[in-house]
CSV table of C-alpha atoms in Angstrom, one decimal:
chain,number,residue,atom,x,y,z
A,24,MET,CA,0.0,0.0,0.0
A,25,SER,CA,1.4,3.4,-0.9
A,26,PRO,CA,2.0,6.0,1.8
A,27,TRP,CA,-0.8,8.2,0.3
A,28,ARG,CA,-3.3,5.4,0.4
A,29,PHE,CA,-2.3,4.5,3.9
A,30,VAL,CA,-2.9,8.1,5.0
A,31,VAL,CA,-6.2,8.2,3.3
A,32,VAL,CA,-7.5,4.9,4.7
A,33,PHE,CA,-6.3,5.8,8.2
A,34,GLY,CA,-8.2,9.1,7.6
A,35,VAL,CA,-11.3,7.1,6.8
A,36,VAL,CA,-10.9,5.3,10.2
A,37,SER,CA,-10.7,8.6,11.9
A,38,MET,CA,-13.7,9.9,9.9
A,39,LEU,CA,-15.9,7.1,11.1
A,40,ALA,CA,-14.6,7.5,14.6
A,41,ASP,CA,-15.4,11.2,14.5
A,42,VAL,CA,-19.0,10.5,13.5
A,43,VAL,CA,-19.2,8.7,16.9
A,44,TYR,CA,-17.3,10.8,19.3
A,45,GLU,CA,-17.6,14.3,17.8
A,46,GLY,CA,-21.3,13.6,17.3
A,47,ALA,CA,-21.5,13.1,21.0
A,48,ARG,CA,-19.2,15.9,22.0
A,49,SER,CA,-21.3,18.4,20.0
A,50,ILE,CA,-24.1,18.0,22.4
A,51,THR,CA,-22.2,17.1,25.7
A,52,GLY,CA,-22.8,20.6,27.3
A,53,PRO,CA,-26.5,20.8,26.8
A,54,PHE,CA,-26.9,17.0,27.6
A,55,LEU,CA,-25.1,17.4,30.9
A,56,GLY,CA,-27.2,20.5,31.6
A,57,SER,CA,-30.4,18.5,30.9
A,58,LEU,CA,-29.2,16.2,33.7
A,59,GLY,CA,-28.8,19.0,36.2
A,60,ALA,CA,-25.2,20.2,35.6
A,61,GLY,CA,-24.3,23.8,35.9
A,62,ALA,CA,-21.7,25.8,34.0
A,63,THR,CA,-18.9,25.1,36.4
A,64,LEU,CA,-19.5,21.4,36.3
A,65,VAL,CA,-19.7,21.4,32.5
A,66,GLY,CA,-16.4,23.2,32.4
A,67,VAL,CA,-14.8,20.8,34.9
A,68,VAL,CA,-16.1,17.6,33.3
A,69,THR,CA,-15.3,18.6,29.7
A,70,GLY,CA,-12.0,20.0,30.8
A,71,ALA,CA,-11.3,16.8,32.8
A,72,GLY,CA,-12.2,14.8,29.7
A,73,GLU,CA,-9.8,16.6,27.5
A,74,ALA,CA,-7.1,16.4,30.2
A,75,ALA,CA,-7.7,12.6,30.6
A,76,GLY,CA,-7.4,12.3,26.8
A,77,LEU,CA,-4.1,14.1,26.9
A,78,VAL,CA,-2.4,13.5,30.3
A,79,LEU,CA,-2.8,9.8,30.1
A,80,ARG,CA,-0.7,9.7,27.0
A,81,LEU,CA,2.3,10.0,29.4
A,82,VAL,CA,1.5,6.3,30.1
A,83,SER,CA,0.4,5.1,26.6
A,84,GLY,CA,3.1,6.9,24.7
A,85,PRO,CA,6.1,5.3,26.6
A,86,ALA,CA,4.3,2.0,26.7
A,87,ALA,CA,3.8,2.0,22.9
A,88,GLU,CA,7.5,3.0,22.5
A,89,ARG,CA,8.7,0.2,24.7
A,90,THR,CA,6.6,-2.5,23.1
A,91,GLY,CA,6.4,-1.3,19.6
A,92,ARG,CA,2.8,-2.7,19.4
A,93,TYR,CA,1.4,0.5,17.9
A,94,TRP,CA,-1.6,-1.3,16.2
A,95,ALA,CA,-2.6,-3.0,19.5
A,96,TRP,CA,-2.7,0.4,21.3
A,97,THR,CA,-4.5,2.0,18.5
A,98,ILE,CA,-7.2,-0.7,18.2
A,99,ALA,CA,-7.8,-0.8,22.0
A,100,GLY,CA,-8.2,3.0,22.2
A,101,TYR,CA,-10.7,3.1,19.4
A,102,GLY,CA,-12.6,0.2,20.9
A,103,LEU,CA,-13.0,2.0,24.2
A,104,THR,CA,-14.4,5.1,22.5
A,105,VAL,CA,-16.9,3.3,20.3
A,106,VAL,CA,-18.3,1.5,23.4
A,107,ALA,CA,-18.4,4.5,25.8
A,108,VAL,CA,-20.2,6.9,23.5
A,109,PRO,CA,-23.4,4.8,22.6
A,110,ALA,CA,-23.6,3.9,26.3
A,111,LEU,CA,-24.7,7.5,27.0
A,112,ALA,CA,-28.0,6.4,25.6
A,113,LEU,CA,-28.6,4.3,28.7
A,114,PRO,CA,-30.2,5.8,31.9
A,115,VAL,CA,-26.9,6.2,33.7
A,116,GLY,CA,-27.7,9.6,35.4
A,117,LEU,CA,-25.5,12.6,35.7
A,118,ALA,CA,-22.6,10.8,37.5
A,119,GLY,CA,-22.6,8.0,35.0
A,120,ALA,CA,-22.8,10.4,32.1
A,121,CYS,CA,-19.8,12.3,33.4
A,122,VAL,CA,-17.8,9.0,33.7
A,123,LEU,CA,-18.7,8.0,30.2
A,124,VAL,CA,-17.7,11.4,28.8
A,125,ILE,CA,-14.3,11.1,30.4
A,126,ALA,CA,-14.0,7.4,29.4
A,127,GLU,CA,-14.4,8.4,25.7
A,128,ARG,CA,-11.4,10.7,26.1
A,129,VAL,CA,-9.4,7.9,27.8
A,130,GLY,CA,-9.9,5.9,24.7
A,131,LYS,CA,-8.3,8.7,22.7
A,132,ALA,CA,-5.4,8.8,25.2
A,133,THR,CA,-4.9,5.1,24.7
A,134,ARG,CA,-4.6,5.3,20.9
A,135,SER,CA,-3.2,8.7,20.0
A,136,PRO,CA,0.6,8.4,20.6
A,137,ALA,CA,0.7,5.1,18.7
A,138,LYS,CA,-1.6,6.4,16.0
A,139,ASP,CA,0.3,9.6,15.5
A,140,THR,CA,3.6,7.6,15.3
A,141,LEU,CA,2.1,5.4,12.6
A,142,LEU,CA,0.9,8.4,10.7
A,143,SER,CA,4.3,10.2,11.0
A,144,HIS,CA,6.1,7.3,9.3
A,145,ALA,CA,3.7,7.3,6.4
A,146,GLY,CA,3.9,11.1,6.2
A,147,THR,CA,7.6,11.3,5.7
A,148,PRO,CA,7.7,10.8,1.9
A,149,MET,CA,5.0,13.4,1.2
A,150,GLY,CA,5.6,15.9,4.1
A,151,ARG,CA,4.3,15.4,7.6
A,152,GLY,CA,2.4,18.7,7.6
A,153,THR,CA,0.5,17.5,4.5
A,154,ALA,CA,-0.1,14.0,5.8
A,155,PHE,CA,-1.5,15.2,9.1
A,156,ALA,CA,-3.5,17.8,7.3
A,157,VAL,CA,-5.1,15.3,4.9
A,158,HIS,CA,-5.8,13.0,7.8
A,159,GLU,CA,-7.4,15.8,9.8
A,160,ALA,CA,-9.5,16.9,6.8
A,161,LEU,CA,-10.9,13.4,6.5
A,162,ASP,CA,-11.3,13.2,10.2
A,163,GLN,CA,-13.3,16.4,10.2
A,164,THR,CA,-15.6,15.1,7.5
A,165,GLY,CA,-16.8,12.7,10.2
A,166,ALA,CA,-16.8,15.5,12.7
A,167,PHE,CA,-19.1,17.5,10.3
A,168,ALA,CA,-21.5,14.5,9.6
A,169,GLY,CA,-21.6,13.2,13.2
A,170,PRO,CA,-23.2,16.3,14.8
A,171,LEU,CA,-25.8,16.5,12.0
A,172,ILE,CA,-26.7,12.9,12.5
A,173,VAL,CA,-27.0,13.4,16.2
A,174,ALA,CA,-29.0,16.6,15.7
A,175,GLY,CA,-31.5,14.8,13.5
A,176,ALA,CA,-31.8,11.9,15.9
A,177,ILE,CA,-32.3,14.2,18.9
A,178,ALA,CA,-35.0,16.2,17.0
A,179,TRP,CA,-36.7,12.9,16.2
A,180,HIS,CA,-36.6,11.1,19.6
A,181,GLY,CA,-34.4,12.9,22.2
A,182,TYR,CA,-30.9,12.4,23.5
A,183,GLY,CA,-31.2,8.6,23.8
A,184,ALA,CA,-31.7,8.3,20.0
A,185,GLY,CA,-28.9,10.8,19.4
A,186,PHE,CA,-26.3,8.6,21.2
A,187,GLY,CA,-27.8,5.2,20.2
A,188,VAL,CA,-27.5,5.8,16.5
A,189,LEU,CA,-23.8,6.0,16.9
A,190,VAL,CA,-23.4,2.3,17.3
A,191,LEU,CA,-23.3,1.6,13.6
A,192,PRO,CA,-20.3,3.9,12.7
A,193,GLY,CA,-18.6,2.5,15.8
A,194,VAL,CA,-18.7,-1.0,14.4
A,195,ALA,CA,-17.4,0.2,11.0
A,196,VAL,CA,-14.4,1.9,12.8
A,197,LEU,CA,-13.1,-1.4,14.1
A,198,ALA,CA,-13.7,-3.3,10.9
A,199,VAL,CA,-11.7,-0.9,8.7
A,200,LEU,CA,-9.0,-0.5,11.4
A,201,VAL,CA,-8.4,-4.2,11.7
A,202,TRP,CA,-8.2,-4.6,7.9
A,203,LEU,CA,-5.6,-1.8,7.7
A,204,ALA,CA,-3.5,-3.2,10.4
A,205,ARG,CA,-3.4,-6.6,8.5
A,206,ARG,CA,-2.5,-4.9,5.3
A,207,VAL,CA,0.3,-2.7,6.7
A,208,PRO,CA,1.6,-4.3,9.9
A,209,ASP,CA,4.7,-2.1,10.0
A,210,PRO,CA,4.3,1.4,8.6
A,211,SER,CA,7.9,2.3,9.6
A,212,VAL,CA,8.9,0.8,6.2
A,213,TYR,CA,7.7,4.1,4.7
A,214,GLU,CA,10.5,5.9,6.5
A,215,THR,CA,13.7,4.3,5.4
A,216,GLY,CA,16.3,4.8,8.1
A,217,ALA,CA,14.0,5.3,11.0
A,218,GLU,CA,14.8,3.3,14.1
A,219,ASP,CA,12.3,0.6,14.7
A,220,PRO,CA,11.5,0.2,18.5
A,221,ARG,CA,10.6,-3.4,18.0
A,222,ALA,CA,14.1,-4.1,16.7
A,223,THR,CA,15.9,-2.3,19.5
A,224,GLY,CA,13.6,-3.3,22.3
A,225,GLY,CA,12.4,0.3,22.6
A,226,ARG,CA,14.1,2.8,24.9
A,227,ARG,CA,12.9,1.2,28.1
A,228,GLY,CA,12.9,3.8,30.9
A,229,ALA,CA,14.1,6.6,28.7
A,230,PRO,CA,13.7,9.9,30.6
A,231,LEU,CA,11.3,12.6,29.5
A,232,ALA,CA,14.2,15.1,29.9
A,233,GLY,CA,15.9,13.4,27.0
A,234,LEU,CA,13.3,14.9,24.6
A,235,GLY,CA,15.3,18.2,24.6
A,236,GLY,CA,14.8,21.8,25.6
A,237,VAL,CA,13.4,22.9,22.2
A,238,PHE,CA,10.6,20.2,22.5
A,239,TRP,CA,9.7,21.4,26.0
A,240,ARG,CA,9.6,25.0,25.0
A,241,TYR,CA,7.3,24.1,22.2
A,242,ALA,CA,5.1,22.1,24.5
A,243,ALA,CA,4.9,25.1,26.9
A,244,PHE,CA,3.7,27.3,24.1
A,245,SER,CA,1.0,24.8,23.2
A,246,ALA,CA,-0.1,24.6,26.9
A,247,ALA,CA,-0.4,28.4,27.0
A,248,THR,CA,-2.7,28.4,24.0
A,249,MET,CA,-4.9,25.7,25.6
A,250,ALA,CA,-5.2,27.5,28.9
A,251,GLY,CA,-7.0,30.3,27.2
A,252,PHE,CA,-9.2,28.1,24.9
A,253,ALA,CA,-12.7,27.1,25.8
A,254,THR,CA,-14.0,23.6,25.3
A,255,PHE,CA,-17.0,23.3,23.0
A,256,GLY,CA,-18.9,21.8,25.9
A,257,LEU,CA,-18.8,25.3,27.5
A,258,ILE,CA,-19.6,27.0,24.3
A,259,GLY,CA,-22.6,24.7,23.6
A,260,PHE,CA,-23.8,25.2,27.2
A,261,HIS,CA,-23.6,29.0,26.7
A,262,LEU,CA,-25.5,28.9,23.4
A,263,VAL,CA,-28.5,27.2,25.1
A,264,ASP,CA,-28.2,28.8,28.6
A,265,ALA,CA,-28.1,32.3,27.1
A,266,GLY,CA,-31.1,31.5,24.9
A,267,LEU,CA,-29.2,32.0,21.7
A,268,LEU,CA,-30.1,28.6,20.2
A,269,ARG,CA,-32.3,25.6,20.8
A,270,PRO,CA,-30.4,22.4,22.0
A,271,GLU,CA,-31.0,20.6,18.7
A,272,LEU,CA,-29.2,23.4,16.8
A,273,VAL,CA,-26.0,23.2,18.8
A,274,PRO,CA,-24.7,20.1,16.9
A,275,VAL,CA,-25.2,22.0,13.7
A,276,VAL,CA,-23.0,24.8,14.9
A,277,TYR,CA,-20.4,22.2,15.9
A,278,ALA,CA,-20.6,20.6,12.5
A,279,VAL,CA,-19.9,23.9,10.8
A,280,ALA,CA,-17.0,24.5,13.2
A,281,MET,CA,-15.6,21.1,12.2
A,282,ALA,CA,-15.9,22.0,8.5
A,283,VAL,CA,-13.8,25.2,9.2
A,284,ASP,CA,-11.4,22.9,11.2
A,285,ALA,CA,-10.8,20.8,8.0
A,286,VAL,CA,-10.1,23.8,5.8
A,287,ALA,CA,-7.7,25.3,8.4
A,288,ALA,CA,-5.9,22.0,8.8
A,289,LEU,CA,-5.3,21.7,5.0
A,290,ALA,CA,-4.1,25.3,4.7
A,291,THR,CA,-1.8,25.4,7.6
A,292,GLY,CA,-0.5,21.8,7.1
A,293,ARG,CA,0.7,22.7,3.6
A,294,LEU,CA,2.2,26.0,4.8
A,295,PHE,CA,4.0,24.2,7.7
A,296,ASP,CA,5.9,22.0,5.2
A,297,ARG,CA,7.1,25.2,3.5
A,298,TRP,CA,7.5,27.7,6.4
A,299,GLY,CA,7.8,25.6,9.6
A,300,LEU,CA,6.8,26.8,13.0
A,301,ARG,CA,6.2,30.4,12.0
A,302,VAL,CA,2.8,29.2,10.7
A,303,LEU,CA,1.6,28.7,14.3
A,304,VAL,CA,1.7,32.4,15.0
A,305,VAL,CA,-2.0,32.4,13.9
A,306,LEU,CA,-3.0,30.0,16.7
A,307,PRO,CA,-3.2,32.3,19.7
A,308,VAL,CA,-5.2,34.8,17.6
A,309,LEU,CA,-7.7,32.1,16.5
A,310,ALA,CA,-7.9,30.4,19.9
A,311,GLY,CA,-8.3,33.7,21.9
A,312,GLY,CA,-10.7,35.4,19.4
A,313,GLY,CA,-12.8,32.3,19.0
A,314,THR,CA,-13.2,31.8,22.8
A,315,VAL,CA,-14.1,35.5,23.5
A,316,LEU,CA,-16.6,35.8,20.6
A,317,ALA,CA,-18.2,32.4,21.2
A,318,LEU,CA,-19.1,33.4,24.8
A,319,THR,CA,-20.8,36.7,24.0
A,320,GLY,CA,-24.5,37.5,24.2
A,321,SER,CA,-24.9,38.1,20.5
A,322,VAL,CA,-25.9,35.2,18.4
A,323,VAL,CA,-24.0,36.6,15.3
A,324,LEU,CA,-20.8,37.1,17.3
A,325,ALA,CA,-21.1,33.7,19.0
A,326,LEU,CA,-21.5,31.9,15.7
A,327,ALA,CA,-18.5,33.8,14.3
A,328,GLY,CA,-16.5,32.8,17.4
A,329,ALA,CA,-17.5,29.2,16.9
A,330,GLY,CA,-16.0,29.4,13.4
A,331,LEU,CA,-12.8,30.8,14.7
A,332,TRP,CA,-12.8,28.1,17.4
A,333,GLY,CA,-13.0,25.5,14.7
A,334,ALA,CA,-10.1,27.0,12.8
A,335,ALA,CA,-8.0,26.9,16.0
A,336,MET,CA,-8.9,23.3,16.5
A,337,GLY,CA,-7.8,22.5,12.9
A,338,VAL,CA,-4.4,24.0,13.6
A,339,GLN,CA,-4.0,22.2,16.9
A,340,GLU,CA,-5.1,18.8,15.6
A,341,SER,CA,-2.9,18.8,12.5
A,342,THR,CA,0.0,21.3,12.3
A,343,MET,CA,0.8,21.3,16.0
A,344,ARG,CA,1.1,17.5,16.0
A,345,ALA,CA,3.1,17.4,12.8
A,346,ALA,CA,5.7,19.7,14.3
A,347,VAL,CA,6.4,17.3,17.2
A,348,ALA,CA,7.9,14.7,14.8
A,349,ASP,CA,10.4,17.4,13.6
A,350,LEU,CA,11.5,18.2,17.1
A,351,VAL,CA,12.6,14.8,18.4
A,352,PRO,CA,14.4,11.7,17.0
A,353,ALA,CA,12.2,9.1,15.3
A,354,ALA,CA,12.5,6.5,18.0
A,355,ARG,CA,11.3,9.0,20.7
A,356,ARG,CA,8.1,10.0,18.9
A,357,PRO,CA,5.6,7.9,20.9
A,358,THR,CA,6.9,9.3,24.2
A,359,ALA,CA,7.2,12.8,22.7
A,360,TYR,CA,3.6,12.7,21.5
A,361,GLY,CA,2.4,11.4,24.9
A,362,ALA,CA,4.4,14.1,26.8
A,363,PHE,CA,3.3,16.9,24.5
A,364,ALA,CA,-0.4,16.0,24.8
A,365,ALA,CA,-0.1,15.6,28.6
A,366,VAL,CA,1.4,19.1,29.0
A,367,TYR,CA,-1.3,20.9,27.1
A,368,GLY,CA,-4.0,18.5,28.5
A,369,VAL,CA,-3.2,19.7,32.0
A,370,ALA,CA,-3.4,23.3,30.7
A,371,TRP,CA,-6.8,22.6,29.1
A,372,LEU,CA,-8.2,21.1,32.3
A,373,ALA,CA,-7.1,24.1,34.3
A,374,GLY,CA,-8.3,26.5,31.5
A,375,GLY,CA,-11.6,24.7,31.1
A,376,ALA,CA,-12.4,24.8,34.8
A,377,ALA,CA,-11.2,28.5,35.1
A,378,LEU,CA,-13.2,29.6,32.1
A,379,GLY,CA,-16.3,27.8,33.3
A,380,ALA,CA,-15.9,29.5,36.7
A,381,LEU,CA,-15.4,32.9,35.2
A,382,TYR,CA,-18.4,32.4,32.9
A,383,GLY,CA,-20.6,31.5,35.9
A,384,HIS,CA,-19.3,34.0,38.5
A,385,ALA,CA,-17.3,36.8,36.8
A,386,PRO,CA,-18.2,37.0,33.1
A,387,ALA,CA,-16.7,40.5,32.7
A,388,ALA,CA,-13.3,39.1,33.5
A,389,LEU,CA,-13.4,36.3,30.9
A,390,ALA,CA,-12.3,38.2,27.8
A,391,PRO,CA,-9.4,40.1,29.5
A,392,VAL,CA,-8.1,36.8,31.0
A,393,VAL,CA,-8.3,35.0,27.6
A,394,ILE,CA,-6.5,37.8,25.7
A,395,ALA,CA,-3.7,38.0,28.3
A,396,VAL,CA,-3.1,34.3,28.2
A,397,GLN,CA,-2.9,34.1,24.4
A,398,ALA,CA,-0.6,37.1,24.4
A,399,VAL,CA,1.8,35.2,26.7
A,400,ALA,CA,1.5,32.2,24.3
A,401,LEU,CA,2.5,34.3,21.3
A,402,ALA,CA,5.5,35.7,23.2
A,403,MET,CA,6.6,32.1,24.1
A,404,LEU,CA,6.4,31.0,20.4
A,405,TRP,CA,8.2,33.9,18.9
A,406,PRO,CA,11.8,33.0,19.7
A,407,SER,CA,11.3,29.6,18.0
A,408,VAL,CA,9.7,30.5,14.7
A,409,GLY,CA,12.9,30.7,12.8
A,410,ARG,CA,14.5,27.6,14.2
A,411,PRO,CA,15.4,24.9,11.6
A,412,ARG,CA,14.1,21.4,11.9
A,413,LEU,CA,16.0,18.3,12.8
A,414,THR,CA,18.3,16.9,10.0
A,415,SER,CA,17.6,13.7,8.3
A,416,ALA,CA,20.1,11.9,10.5
A,417,GLU,CA,18.4,13.1,13.6
A,418,SER,CA,14.7,12.5,12.8
A,419,GLY,CA,14.7,10.1,9.9
A,420,PRO,CA,14.9,10.8,6.1
A,421,SER,CA,14.2,14.2,4.7
A,422,ARG,CA,11.0,14.9,2.9
């Protein structure tokens, strides 16, 4: 299978998975609100979910690196997600719903370092920015369709139907993924010269400090952007709580945001292959502007903010991930992806909780805080924008 075809088929897996979990996430805020949750709890739960999906990669990343069993970790993670989401259709109550929301993110933590490593190998011949961008665009096709499917099901028969209909794409995820793993058991063959952890026994016990100062500075910048970036759970809660939209329309807004996500990913991914880290200068602007506008009392501004929020997500989910592979040696990528995600996951947990609290108790302070945090993030990135990437000998073959 050619690298391009591998990237596309892997993108189809993510597209089907996004129908499942992005369909659910599009309505998480209003759904929790319908069970009695307030703005602070929504912010904490959705922030905790994002943190779980990121911080736990500190475990799954090194574990994948030690064992080299990238497909096993990937399949297990997708399996947990496609089970946890449809289970929200069951009468589990507020506490059970909170657990399942977080469990879905744990599934993402389980698979993501291994999945990103597999994708980085296939992306080497074509440019990693392009590979991650194409994957993200297909991914977001599912993120666009999923919320619309959920919106229709909720309008037809309530939240239970909205979550229950997601069983079918969940089954398809596992079928396509297992087929792909059998066709390409070792994607590292796409990256001639990359060190195969299975051949070396991995880097058992390799310290996080060995990832290098440049990597950690980049991770710190990423964390700062997430600290001032709202979860869509809070945005969706606001749209309903402020009387701007009916609950069944919130997934439609999310779907549009995911369409913007796909376009932003393709644009910045291609530009990253040409210009490097300087492309990420746009991220604090998109993340801060999207958060501030999405939480205003004007439906027009809120919808514009949701669009900017989607663009920021596109940059975060594609270009930011592609850059990690250029900052560390090939054999350290699983651990690097895990550590990178964990750092900004903690920041998103703190930011989600803080923004939820500000929204509920001091709304006037929300915009100044977000703008200040994103200004700090931009200042942290600036010294690194002109830094060259690793050489072929350091990170694998050149593109």
